[in-house]
């Protein structure tokens, strides 16, 4: 993309309404624009990030064997009356009436709708296990929408639902979700810690939240610093191997990690003093096993091997896709702007022409640009007739991980400059070598 042909409405001023860095930076970098409280348009740059986050989420869900689909945003109230949640949900639910006076709602989540789909089609244990998911907009009329996309009213969520014959099978689905979520966050450059959350109606260890440590997080968290040493790296996961998946979950949940909702002083005191940490965290996901809660009330039954009709065991599992855009920025920015991890960067490489209009610089940039496009490296070429300082400031603000800078002085020596946004380090090398370096970095993602 050439910047002169793009839509990147960056702001010079720091917006006064934004209280935290990610909100400020998303507005300044022209990623989002508020339509009304807690409801945002995703401008082209923000939309690119959202799609990248979504792509990682899809890849990891499909790797775990979960099946993508798409349910609507608007749902009939009757299904929620059946489960008993229509009245229970309260003022966070946006209720709508259509022209035929039918009660509808903008879905805050999808347990009822998916259970209805399931029961209409599945009647035998032979069709299990089954995990379906979608990435769709949700609406919750939050009492205090704030921090930009972090606590919106309309927000994008990946929500998945597992259907299993037994509690044991459903707990394997739960574990698959835990592992796939940990991989998802790690790929986005985030350390998200699974923390035991307030237990659901079934009791026990049946729900975990995933929290990214950040001073601006809304939850108070207590954890053992040893959790910081855990990482997947290049490790392969066989999602069909129950014991292996369980072992990974055990590894990640062994160190103490709780939010204030479930914090237990006595258990925390057993963590060696020098490893005890208290901080703040952003909830970027939650997984839940709730057994037969919906399948009993909504009659989602299957015939088991013995020929009996039994309610299926279910769980639901969510990732805050749009919140992640903010959370990643909270975890990765500096005084100059955003520092995107490679996996979610809106463009992979920035190309800066120091002397627009100079035949040699223009020619070399055009060549590099074509080559970057050809190998799928998705460049943003700043071809504006602007000072170098302004071009650098824009690139730093929007946070592209790598920048290639081309100017007449370097070209006279046969070099361009390759700069890493994270470290600020620059290196002079031939344009071919710069291209090869960037291609190599992205090929290892
Ligand atoms: P919170 O406690 O932050 O209100 P929640 O526990 O009600 O969230 P879940 O039902 O667990 O939310 O939804 C799954 C994920 O969706 C959350 O982990 C979070 O990342 C995201 N999410 C929830 N509410 C919002 C919101 N208002 N704005 C943006 N993302 C949200
Ligand atoms: Mg939650």
PDB file of N, CA, C and O in Angstrom, residues 288-358:
ATOM      1  N   UNK A 288     -14.907 -22.186  30.189  1.00  0.00           N
ATOM      2  CA  UNK A 288     -15.908 -22.575  31.164  1.00  0.00           C
ATOM      3  C   UNK A 288     -16.476 -23.955  30.874  1.00  0.00           C
ATOM      4  O   UNK A 288     -16.867 -24.235  29.749  1.00  0.00           O
ATOM      5  N   UNK A 289     -16.501 -24.799  31.869  1.00  0.00           N
ATOM      6  CA  UNK A 289     -17.221 -26.070  31.754  1.00  0.00           C
ATOM      7  C   UNK A 289     -18.470 -25.937  32.601  1.00  0.00           C
ATOM      8  O   UNK A 289     -18.371 -25.643  33.788  1.00  0.00           O
ATOM      9  N   UNK A 290     -19.637 -26.089  31.994  1.00  0.00           N
ATOM     10  CA  UNK A 290     -20.848 -25.960  32.814  1.00  0.00           C
ATOM     11  C   UNK A 290     -21.737 -27.189  32.758  1.00  0.00           C
ATOM     12  O   UNK A 290     -22.904 -27.142  33.139  1.00  0.00           O
ATOM     13  N   UNK A 291     -21.216 -28.306  32.280  1.00  0.00           N
ATOM     14  CA  UNK A 291     -21.963 -29.557  32.350  1.00  0.00           C
ATOM     15  C   UNK A 291     -23.248 -29.536  31.557  1.00  0.00           C
ATOM     16  O   UNK A 291     -23.259 -29.176  30.379  1.00  0.00           O
ATOM     17  N   UNK A 292     -24.352 -29.880  32.205  1.00  0.00           N
ATOM     18  CA  UNK A 292     -25.618 -30.063  31.484  1.00  0.00           C
ATOM     19  C   UNK A 292     -26.602 -28.904  31.720  1.00  0.00           C
ATOM     20  O   UNK A 292     -27.801 -29.046  31.483  1.00  0.00           O
ATOM     21  N   UNK A 293     -26.068 -27.779  32.169  1.00  0.00           N
ATOM     22  CA  UNK A 293     -26.929 -26.641  32.490  1.00  0.00           C
ATOM     23  C   UNK A 293     -27.895 -26.270  31.355  1.00  0.00           C
ATOM     24  O   UNK A 293     -29.099 -26.157  31.557  1.00  0.00           O
ATOM     25  N   UNK A 294     -27.370 -26.074  30.156  1.00  0.00           N
ATOM     26  CA  UNK A 294     -28.251 -25.693  29.033  1.00  0.00           C
ATOM     27  C   UNK A 294     -28.888 -26.907  28.367  1.00  0.00           C
ATOM     28  O   UNK A 294     -30.011 -26.850  27.881  1.00  0.00           O
ATOM     29  N   UNK A 295     -28.156 -28.016  28.336  1.00  0.00           N
ATOM     30  CA  UNK A 295     -28.711 -29.178  27.628  1.00  0.00           C
ATOM     31  C   UNK A 295     -29.915 -29.749  28.372  1.00  0.00           C
ATOM     32  O   UNK A 295     -30.814 -30.327  27.759  1.00  0.00           O
ATOM     33  N   UNK A 296     -29.963 -29.562  29.695  1.00  0.00           N
ATOM     34  CA  UNK A 296     -31.145 -30.046  30.429  1.00  0.00           C
ATOM     35  C   UNK A 296     -32.333 -29.129  30.199  1.00  0.00           C
ATOM     36  O   UNK A 296     -33.410 -29.589  29.838  1.00  0.00           O
ATOM     37  N   UNK A 297     -32.138 -27.830  30.391  1.00  0.00           N
ATOM     38  CA  UNK A 297     -33.292 -26.931  30.251  1.00  0.00           C
ATOM     39  C   UNK A 297     -33.758 -26.857  28.800  1.00  0.00           C
ATOM     40  O   UNK A 297     -34.941 -26.704  28.536  1.00  0.00           O
ATOM     41  N   UNK A 298     -32.803 -26.962  27.858  1.00  0.00           N
ATOM     42  CA  UNK A 298     -33.194 -26.815  26.450  1.00  0.00           C
ATOM     43  C   UNK A 298     -33.311 -28.166  25.737  1.00  0.00           C
ATOM     44  O   UNK A 298     -33.459 -28.214  24.522  1.00  0.00           O
ATOM     45  N   UNK A 299     -33.237 -29.229  26.491  1.00  0.00           N
ATOM     46  CA  UNK A 299     -33.439 -30.589  25.940  1.00  0.00           C
ATOM     47  C   UNK A 299     -32.504 -30.910  24.771  1.00  0.00           C
ATOM     48  O   UNK A 299     -32.947 -31.333  23.699  1.00  0.00           O
ATOM     49  N   UNK A 300     -31.225 -30.702  25.006  1.00  0.00           N
ATOM     50  CA  UNK A 300     -30.232 -31.138  24.009  1.00  0.00           C
ATOM     51  C   UNK A 300     -29.747 -32.517  24.453  1.00  0.00           C
ATOM     52  O   UNK A 300     -28.804 -32.636  25.239  1.00  0.00           O
ATOM     53  N   UNK A 301     -30.461 -33.537  23.961  1.00  0.00           N
ATOM     54  CA  UNK A 301     -30.202 -34.904  24.423  1.00  0.00           C
ATOM     55  C   UNK A 301     -29.645 -35.758  23.293  1.00  0.00           C
ATOM     56  O   UNK A 301     -29.969 -35.549  22.127  1.00  0.00           O
ATOM     57  N   UNK A 302     -28.798 -36.700  23.657  1.00  0.00           N
ATOM     58  CA  UNK A 302     -28.346 -37.684  22.660  1.00  0.00           C
ATOM     59  C   UNK A 302     -28.559 -39.097  23.232  1.00  0.00           C
ATOM     60  O   UNK A 302     -28.613 -39.276  24.450  1.00  0.00           O
ATOM     61  N   UNK A 303     -28.665 -40.032  22.332  1.00  0.00           N
ATOM     62  CA  UNK A 303     -28.779 -41.436  22.750  1.00  0.00           C
ATOM     63  C   UNK A 303     -27.379 -41.961  22.997  1.00  0.00           C
ATOM     64  O   UNK A 303     -26.505 -41.830  22.138  1.00  0.00           O
ATOM     65  N   UNK A 304     -27.153 -42.516  24.193  1.00  0.00           N
ATOM     66  CA  UNK A 304     -25.825 -43.060  24.493  1.00  0.00           C
ATOM     67  C   UNK A 304     -25.721 -44.524  24.065  1.00  0.00           C
ATOM     68  O   UNK A 304     -26.672 -45.084  23.514  1.00  0.00           O
ATOM     69  N   UNK A 305     -24.581 -45.133  24.343  1.00  0.00           N
ATOM     70  CA  UNK A 305     -24.362 -46.515  23.885  1.00  0.00           C
ATOM     71  C   UNK A 305     -25.391 -47.481  24.448  1.00  0.00           C
ATOM     72  O   UNK A 305     -25.718 -48.490  23.822  1.00  0.00           O
ATOM     73  N   UNK A 306     -25.895 -47.179  25.637  1.00  0.00           N
ATOM     74  CA  UNK A 306     -26.877 -48.057  26.275  1.00  0.00           C
ATOM     75  C   UNK A 306     -28.289 -47.788  25.766  1.00  0.00           C
ATOM     76  O   UNK A 306     -29.259 -48.392  26.236  1.00  0.00           O
ATOM     77  N   UNK A 307     -28.422 -46.844  24.825  1.00  0.00           N
ATOM     78  CA  UNK A 307     -29.744 -46.558  24.279  1.00  0.00           C
ATOM     79  C   UNK A 307     -30.555 -45.566  25.095  1.00  0.00           C
ATOM     80  O   UNK A 307     -31.740 -45.350  24.828  1.00  0.00           O
ATOM     81  N   UNK A 308     -29.929 -44.943  26.114  1.00  0.00           N
ATOM     82  CA  UNK A 308     -30.668 -43.953  26.914  1.00  0.00           C
ATOM     83  C   UNK A 308     -30.466 -42.550  26.343  1.00  0.00           C
ATOM     84  O   UNK A 308     -29.417 -42.266  25.801  1.00  0.00           O
ATOM     85  N   UNK A 309     -31.497 -41.711  26.512  1.00  0.00           N
ATOM     86  CA  UNK A 309     -31.360 -40.312  26.055  1.00  0.00           C
ATOM     87  C   UNK A 309     -30.817 -39.488  27.224  1.00  0.00           C
ATOM     88  O   UNK A 309     -31.455 -39.382  28.274  1.00  0.00           O
ATOM     89  N   UNK A 310     -29.634 -38.927  27.015  1.00  0.00           N
ATOM     90  CA  UNK A 310     -28.992 -38.183  28.111  1.00  0.00           C
ATOM     91  C   UNK A 310     -28.597 -36.780  27.635  1.00  0.00           C
ATOM     92  O   UNK A 310     -28.311 -36.567  26.455  1.00  0.00           O
ATOM     93  N   UNK A 311     -28.612 -35.820  28.578  1.00  0.00           N
ATOM     94  CA  UNK A 311     -28.201 -34.457  28.204  1.00  0.00           C
ATOM     95  C   UNK A 311     -26.689 -34.403  27.952  1.00  0.00           C
ATOM     96  O   UNK A 311     -25.929 -35.081  28.638  1.00  0.00           O
ATOM     97  N   UNK A 312     -26.279 -33.621  26.964  1.00  0.00           N
ATOM     98  CA  UNK A 312     -24.847 -33.538  26.659  1.00  0.00           C
ATOM     99  C   UNK A 312     -24.129 -32.616  27.651  1.00  0.00           C
ATOM    100  O   UNK A 312     -24.736 -31.725  28.260  1.00  0.00           O
ATOM    101  N   UNK A 313     -22.843 -32.867  27.789  1.00  0.00           N
ATOM    102  CA  UNK A 313     -22.000 -32.005  28.630  1.00  0.00           C
ATOM    103  C   UNK A 313     -21.411 -30.906  27.762  1.00  0.00           C
ATOM    104  O   UNK A 313     -20.893 -31.165  26.684  1.00  0.00           O
ATOM    105  N   UNK A 314     -21.505 -29.694  28.261  1.00  0.00           N
ATOM    106  CA  UNK A 314     -21.091 -28.555  27.446  1.00  0.00           C
ATOM    107  C   UNK A 314     -20.111 -27.633  28.167  1.00  0.00           C
ATOM    108  O   UNK A 314     -19.976 -27.675  29.383  1.00  0.00           O
ATOM    109  N   UNK A 315     -19.480 -26.804  27.376  1.00  0.00           N
ATOM    110  CA  UNK A 315     -18.656 -25.732  27.919  1.00  0.00           C
ATOM    111  C   UNK A 315     -18.665 -24.603  26.926  1.00  0.00           C
ATOM    112  O   UNK A 315     -18.997 -24.809  25.757  1.00  0.00           O
ATOM    113  N   UNK A 316     -18.330 -23.388  27.383  1.00  0.00           N
ATOM    114  CA  UNK A 316     -18.174 -22.303  26.414  1.00  0.00           C
ATOM    115  C   UNK A 316     -16.875 -21.584  26.709  1.00  0.00           C
ATOM    116  O   UNK A 316     -16.383 -21.562  27.839  1.00  0.00           O
ATOM    117  N   UNK A 317     -16.328 -21.004  25.643  1.00  0.00           N
ATOM    118  CA  UNK A 317     -14.941 -20.545  25.697  1.00  0.00           C
ATOM    119  C   UNK A 317     -14.803 -19.296  24.849  1.00  0.00           C
ATOM    120  O   UNK A 317     -15.118 -19.331  23.651  1.00  0.00           O
ATOM    121  N   UNK A 318     -14.352 -18.198  25.456  1.00  0.00           N
ATOM    122  CA  UNK A 318     -14.322 -16.935  24.708  1.00  0.00           C
ATOM    123  C   UNK A 318     -12.969 -16.258  24.693  1.00  0.00           C
ATOM    124  O   UNK A 318     -12.212 -16.308  25.659  1.00  0.00           O
ATOM    125  N   UNK A 319     -12.696 -15.629  23.557  1.00  0.00           N
ATOM    126  CA  UNK A 319     -11.505 -14.771  23.443  1.00  0.00           C
ATOM    127  C   UNK A 319     -11.983 -13.385  23.039  1.00  0.00           C
ATOM    128  O   UNK A 319     -12.791 -13.246  22.113  1.00  0.00           O
ATOM    129  N   UNK A 320     -11.504 -12.373  23.720  1.00  0.00           N
ATOM    130  CA  UNK A 320     -11.869 -10.991  23.399  1.00  0.00           C
ATOM    131  C   UNK A 320     -11.021 -10.484  22.247  1.00  0.00           C
ATOM    132  O   UNK A 320      -9.968  -9.898  22.449  1.00  0.00           O
ATOM    133  N   UNK A 321     -11.507 -10.700  21.017  1.00  0.00           N
ATOM    134  CA  UNK A 321     -10.698 -10.377  19.832  1.00  0.00           C
ATOM    135  C   UNK A 321     -10.427  -8.876  19.732  1.00  0.00           C
ATOM    136  O   UNK A 321      -9.284  -8.445  19.571  1.00  0.00           O
ATOM    137  N   UNK A 322     -11.491  -8.053  19.833  1.00  0.00           N
ATOM    138  CA  UNK A 322     -11.249  -6.607  19.712  1.00  0.00           C
ATOM    139  C   UNK A 322     -10.517  -6.075  20.942  1.00  0.00           C
ATOM    140  O   UNK A 322      -9.663  -5.187  20.823  1.00  0.00           O
ATOM    141  N   UNK A 323     -10.793  -6.628  22.128  1.00  0.00           N
ATOM    142  CA  UNK A 323     -10.058  -6.185  23.315  1.00  0.00           C
ATOM    143  C   UNK A 323      -8.563  -6.475  23.167  1.00  0.00           C
ATOM    144  O   UNK A 323      -7.729  -5.719  23.650  1.00  0.00           O
ATOM    145  N   UNK A 324      -8.247  -7.565  22.491  1.00  0.00           N
ATOM    146  CA  UNK A 324      -6.839  -7.923  22.323  1.00  0.00           C
ATOM    147  C   UNK A 324      -6.050  -6.829  21.610  1.00  0.00           C
ATOM    148  O   UNK A 324      -4.864  -6.617  21.917  1.00  0.00           O
ATOM    149  N   UNK A 325      -6.686  -6.146  20.651  1.00  0.00           N
ATOM    150  CA  UNK A 325      -5.957  -5.081  19.946  1.00  0.00           C
ATOM    151  C   UNK A 325      -5.445  -4.065  20.966  1.00  0.00           C
ATOM    152  O   UNK A 325      -4.283  -3.634  20.914  1.00  0.00           O
ATOM    153  N   UNK A 326      -6.306  -3.704  21.916  1.00  0.00           N
ATOM    154  CA  UNK A 326      -5.891  -2.776  22.971  1.00  0.00           C
ATOM    155  C   UNK A 326      -4.888  -3.399  23.922  1.00  0.00           C
ATOM    156  O   UNK A 326      -3.898  -2.770  24.298  1.00  0.00           O
ATOM    157  N   UNK A 327      -5.133  -4.643  24.302  1.00  0.00           N
ATOM    158  CA  UNK A 327      -4.260  -5.301  25.285  1.00  0.00           C
ATOM    159  C   UNK A 327      -2.838  -5.459  24.744  1.00  0.00           C
ATOM    160  O   UNK A 327      -1.863  -5.302  25.479  1.00  0.00           O
ATOM    161  N   UNK A 328      -2.739  -5.762  23.450  1.00  0.00           N
ATOM    162  CA  UNK A 328      -1.401  -5.910  22.858  1.00  0.00           C
ATOM    163  C   UNK A 328      -0.665  -4.575  22.912  1.00  0.00           C
ATOM    164  O   UNK A 328       0.529  -4.519  23.227  1.00  0.00           O
ATOM    165  N   UNK A 329      -1.379  -3.500  22.640  1.00  0.00           N
ATOM    166  CA  UNK A 329      -0.735  -2.176  22.708  1.00  0.00           C
ATOM    167  C   UNK A 329      -0.340  -1.833  24.145  1.00  0.00           C
ATOM    168  O   UNK A 329       0.750  -1.314  24.396  1.00  0.00           O
ATOM    169  N   UNK A 330      -1.219  -2.158  25.105  1.00  0.00           N
ATOM    170  CA  UNK A 330      -0.850  -1.896  26.511  1.00  0.00           C
ATOM    171  C   UNK A 330       0.460  -2.593  26.844  1.00  0.00           C
ATOM    172  O   UNK A 330       1.308  -2.064  27.555  1.00  0.00           O
ATOM    173  N   UNK A 331       0.628  -3.809  26.313  1.00  0.00           N
ATOM    174  CA  UNK A 331       1.816  -4.601  26.637  1.00  0.00           C
ATOM    175  C   UNK A 331       3.012  -4.217  25.774  1.00  0.00           C
ATOM    176  O   UNK A 331       4.145  -4.575  26.097  1.00  0.00           O
ATOM    177  N   UNK A 332       2.780  -3.500  24.681  1.00  0.00           N
ATOM    178  CA  UNK A 332       3.870  -3.276  23.738  1.00  0.00           C
ATOM    179  C   UNK A 332       3.781  -1.898  23.070  1.00  0.00           C
ATOM    180  O   UNK A 332       3.242  -1.756  21.970  1.00  0.00           O
ATOM    181  N   UNK A 333       4.314  -0.895  23.768  1.00  0.00           N
ATOM    182  CA  UNK A 333       4.382   0.456  23.202  1.00  0.00           C
ATOM    183  C   UNK A 333       5.512   1.203  23.898  1.00  0.00           C
ATOM    184  O   UNK A 333       6.027   0.743  24.925  1.00  0.00           O
ATOM    185  N   UNK A 334       5.897   2.334  23.348  1.00  0.00           N
ATOM    186  CA  UNK A 334       6.863   3.196  24.040  1.00  0.00           C
ATOM    187  C   UNK A 334       6.416   4.648  23.870  1.00  0.00           C
ATOM    188  O   UNK A 334       5.292   4.893  23.409  1.00  0.00           O
ATOM    189  N   UNK A 335       7.290   5.589  24.214  1.00  0.00           N
ATOM    190  CA  UNK A 335       6.850   6.994  24.185  1.00  0.00           C
ATOM    191  C   UNK A 335       6.573   7.476  22.764  1.00  0.00           C
ATOM    192  O   UNK A 335       5.852   8.433  22.551  1.00  0.00           O
ATOM    193  N   UNK A 336       7.086   6.768  21.763  1.00  0.00           N
ATOM    194  CA  UNK A 336       6.881   7.213  20.382  1.00  0.00           C
ATOM    195  C   UNK A 336       5.656   6.589  19.719  1.00  0.00           C
ATOM    196  O   UNK A 336       5.200   7.071  18.690  1.00  0.00           O
ATOM    197  N   UNK A 337       5.169   5.504  20.290  1.00  0.00           N
ATOM    198  CA  UNK A 337       3.984   4.905  19.691  1.00  0.00           C
ATOM    199  C   UNK A 337       3.859   3.415  19.958  1.00  0.00           C
ATOM    200  O   UNK A 337       4.416   2.877  20.918  1.00  0.00           O
ATOM    201  N   UNK A 338       3.147   2.770  19.041  1.00  0.00           N
ATOM    202  CA  UNK A 338       2.868   1.338  19.173  1.00  0.00           C
ATOM    203  C   UNK A 338       4.084   0.535  18.704  1.00  0.00           C
ATOM    204  O   UNK A 338       4.833   0.993  17.836  1.00  0.00           O
ATOM    205  N   UNK A 339       4.293  -0.634  19.290  1.00  0.00           N
ATOM    206  CA  UNK A 339       5.344  -1.544  18.814  1.00  0.00           C
ATOM    207  C   UNK A 339       4.659  -2.890  18.542  1.00  0.00           C
ATOM    208  O   UNK A 339       4.496  -3.699  19.449  1.00  0.00           O
ATOM    209  N   UNK A 340       4.217  -3.109  17.302  1.00  0.00           N
ATOM    210  CA  UNK A 340       3.453  -4.335  17.017  1.00  0.00           C
ATOM    211  C   UNK A 340       4.339  -5.567  17.024  1.00  0.00           C
ATOM    212  O   UNK A 340       5.402  -5.584  16.400  1.00  0.00           O
ATOM    213  N   UNK A 341       3.884  -6.631  17.682  1.00  0.00           N
ATOM    214  CA  UNK A 341       4.532  -7.932  17.481  1.00  0.00           C
ATOM    215  C   UNK A 341       4.309  -8.330  16.007  1.00  0.00           C
ATOM    216  O   UNK A 341       3.264  -8.010  15.433  1.00  0.00           O
ATOM    217  N   UNK A 342       5.265  -9.012  15.425  1.00  0.00           N
ATOM    218  CA  UNK A 342       5.184  -9.331  13.993  1.00  0.00           C
ATOM    219  C   UNK A 342       3.866  -9.999  13.585  1.00  0.00           C
ATOM    220  O   UNK A 342       3.309  -9.698  12.542  1.00  0.00           O
ATOM    221  N   UNK A 343       3.375 -10.914  14.421  1.00  0.00           N
ATOM    222  CA  UNK A 343       2.211 -11.721  14.025  1.00  0.00           C
ATOM    223  C   UNK A 343       0.948 -10.897  13.789  1.00  0.00           C
ATOM    224  O   UNK A 343       0.058 -11.333  13.063  1.00  0.00           O
ATOM    225  N   UNK A 344       0.832  -9.729  14.397  1.00  0.00           N
ATOM    226  CA  UNK A 344      -0.413  -8.965  14.261  1.00  0.00           C
ATOM    227  C   UNK A 344      -0.200  -7.580  13.653  1.00  0.00           C
ATOM    228  O   UNK A 344      -1.128  -6.778  13.596  1.00  0.00           O
ATOM    229  N   UNK A 345       1.006  -7.293  13.190  1.00  0.00           N
ATOM    230  CA  UNK A 345       1.295  -5.964  12.638  1.00  0.00           C
ATOM    231  C   UNK A 345       0.398  -5.675  11.434  1.00  0.00           C
ATOM    232  O   UNK A 345       0.174  -6.557  10.602  1.00  0.00           O
ATOM    233  N   UNK A 346      -0.120  -4.444  11.332  1.00  0.00           N
ATOM    234  CA  UNK A 346      -1.038  -4.123  10.236  1.00  0.00           C
ATOM    235  C   UNK A 346      -0.352  -4.209   8.867  1.00  0.00           C
ATOM    236  O   UNK A 346      -0.971  -4.627   7.886  1.00  0.00           O
ATOM    237  N   UNK A 347       0.885  -3.764   8.792  1.00  0.00           N
ATOM    238  CA  UNK A 347       1.730  -3.993   7.621  1.00  0.00           C
ATOM    239  C   UNK A 347       3.005  -4.599   8.167  1.00  0.00           C
ATOM    240  O   UNK A 347       3.425  -4.280   9.273  1.00  0.00           O
ATOM    241  N   UNK A 348       3.637  -5.434   7.372  1.00  0.00           N
ATOM    242  CA  UNK A 348       4.810  -6.116   7.922  1.00  0.00           C
ATOM    243  C   UNK A 348       6.049  -5.244   7.869  1.00  0.00           C
ATOM    244  O   UNK A 348       6.925  -5.340   8.725  1.00  0.00           O
ATOM    245  N   UNK A 349       6.120  -4.383   6.849  1.00  0.00           N
ATOM    246  CA  UNK A 349       7.309  -3.537   6.665  1.00  0.00           C
ATOM    247  C   UNK A 349       6.886  -2.133   6.263  1.00  0.00           C
ATOM    248  O   UNK A 349       5.981  -1.969   5.445  1.00  0.00           O
ATOM    249  N   UNK A 350       7.571  -1.143   6.827  1.00  0.00           N
ATOM    250  CA  UNK A 350       7.390   0.229   6.385  1.00  0.00           C
ATOM    251  C   UNK A 350       8.537   0.587   5.451  1.00  0.00           C
ATOM    252  O   UNK A 350       9.680   0.193   5.680  1.00  0.00           O
ATOM    253  N   UNK A 351       8.209   1.314   4.396  1.00  0.00           N
ATOM    254  CA  UNK A 351       9.248   1.738   3.451  1.00  0.00           C
ATOM    255  C   UNK A 351       9.222   3.262   3.419  1.00  0.00           C
ATOM    256  O   UNK A 351       8.176   3.858   3.155  1.00  0.00           O
ATOM    257  N   UNK A 352      10.368   3.867   3.746  1.00  0.00           N
ATOM    258  CA  UNK A 352      10.419   5.325   3.808  1.00  0.00           C
ATOM    259  C   UNK A 352      11.379   5.858   2.746  1.00  0.00           C
ATOM    260  O   UNK A 352      12.547   5.465   2.700  1.00  0.00           O
ATOM    261  N   UNK A 353      10.839   6.713   1.915  1.00  0.00           N
ATOM    262  CA  UNK A 353      11.650   7.392   0.900  1.00  0.00           C
ATOM    263  C   UNK A 353      12.053   8.757   1.461  1.00  0.00           C
ATOM    264  O   UNK A 353      11.211   9.610   1.703  1.00  0.00           O
ATOM    265  N   UNK A 354      13.365   8.940   1.707  1.00  0.00           N
ATOM    266  CA  UNK A 354      13.828  10.184   2.325  1.00  0.00           C
ATOM    267  C   UNK A 354      13.774  11.364   1.370  1.00  0.00           C
ATOM    268  O   UNK A 354      13.772  12.513   1.794  1.00  0.00           O
ATOM    269  N   UNK A 355      13.785  11.081   0.076  1.00  0.00           N
ATOM    270  CA  UNK A 355      13.778  12.203  -0.870  1.00  0.00           C
ATOM    271  C   UNK A 355      12.844  11.919  -2.039  1.00  0.00           C
ATOM    272  O   UNK A 355      13.280  11.565  -3.136  1.00  0.00           O
ATOM    273  N   UNK A 356      11.540  12.084  -1.725  1.00  0.00           N
ATOM    274  CA  UNK A 356      10.538  11.877  -2.758  1.00  0.00           C
ATOM    275  C   UNK A 356      10.812  12.846  -3.905  1.00  0.00           C
ATOM    276  O   UNK A 356      11.077  14.019  -3.664  1.00  0.00           O
ATOM    277  N   UNK A 357      10.772  12.347  -5.123  1.00  0.00           N
ATOM    278  CA  UNK A 357      11.023  13.220  -6.269  1.00  0.00           C
ATOM    279  C   UNK A 357      12.444  13.070  -6.798  1.00  0.00           C
ATOM    280  O   UNK A 357      12.734  13.460  -7.921  1.00  0.00           O
ATOM    281  N   UNK A 358      13.319  12.465  -6.010  1.00  0.00           N
ATOM    282  CA  UNK A 358      14.677  12.178  -6.471  1.00  0.00           C
ATOM    283  C   UNK A 358      14.591  10.889  -7.309  1.00  0.00           C
ATOM    284  O   UNK A 358      14.112   9.862  -6.823  1.00  0.00           O
TER     285      UNK A 358
END
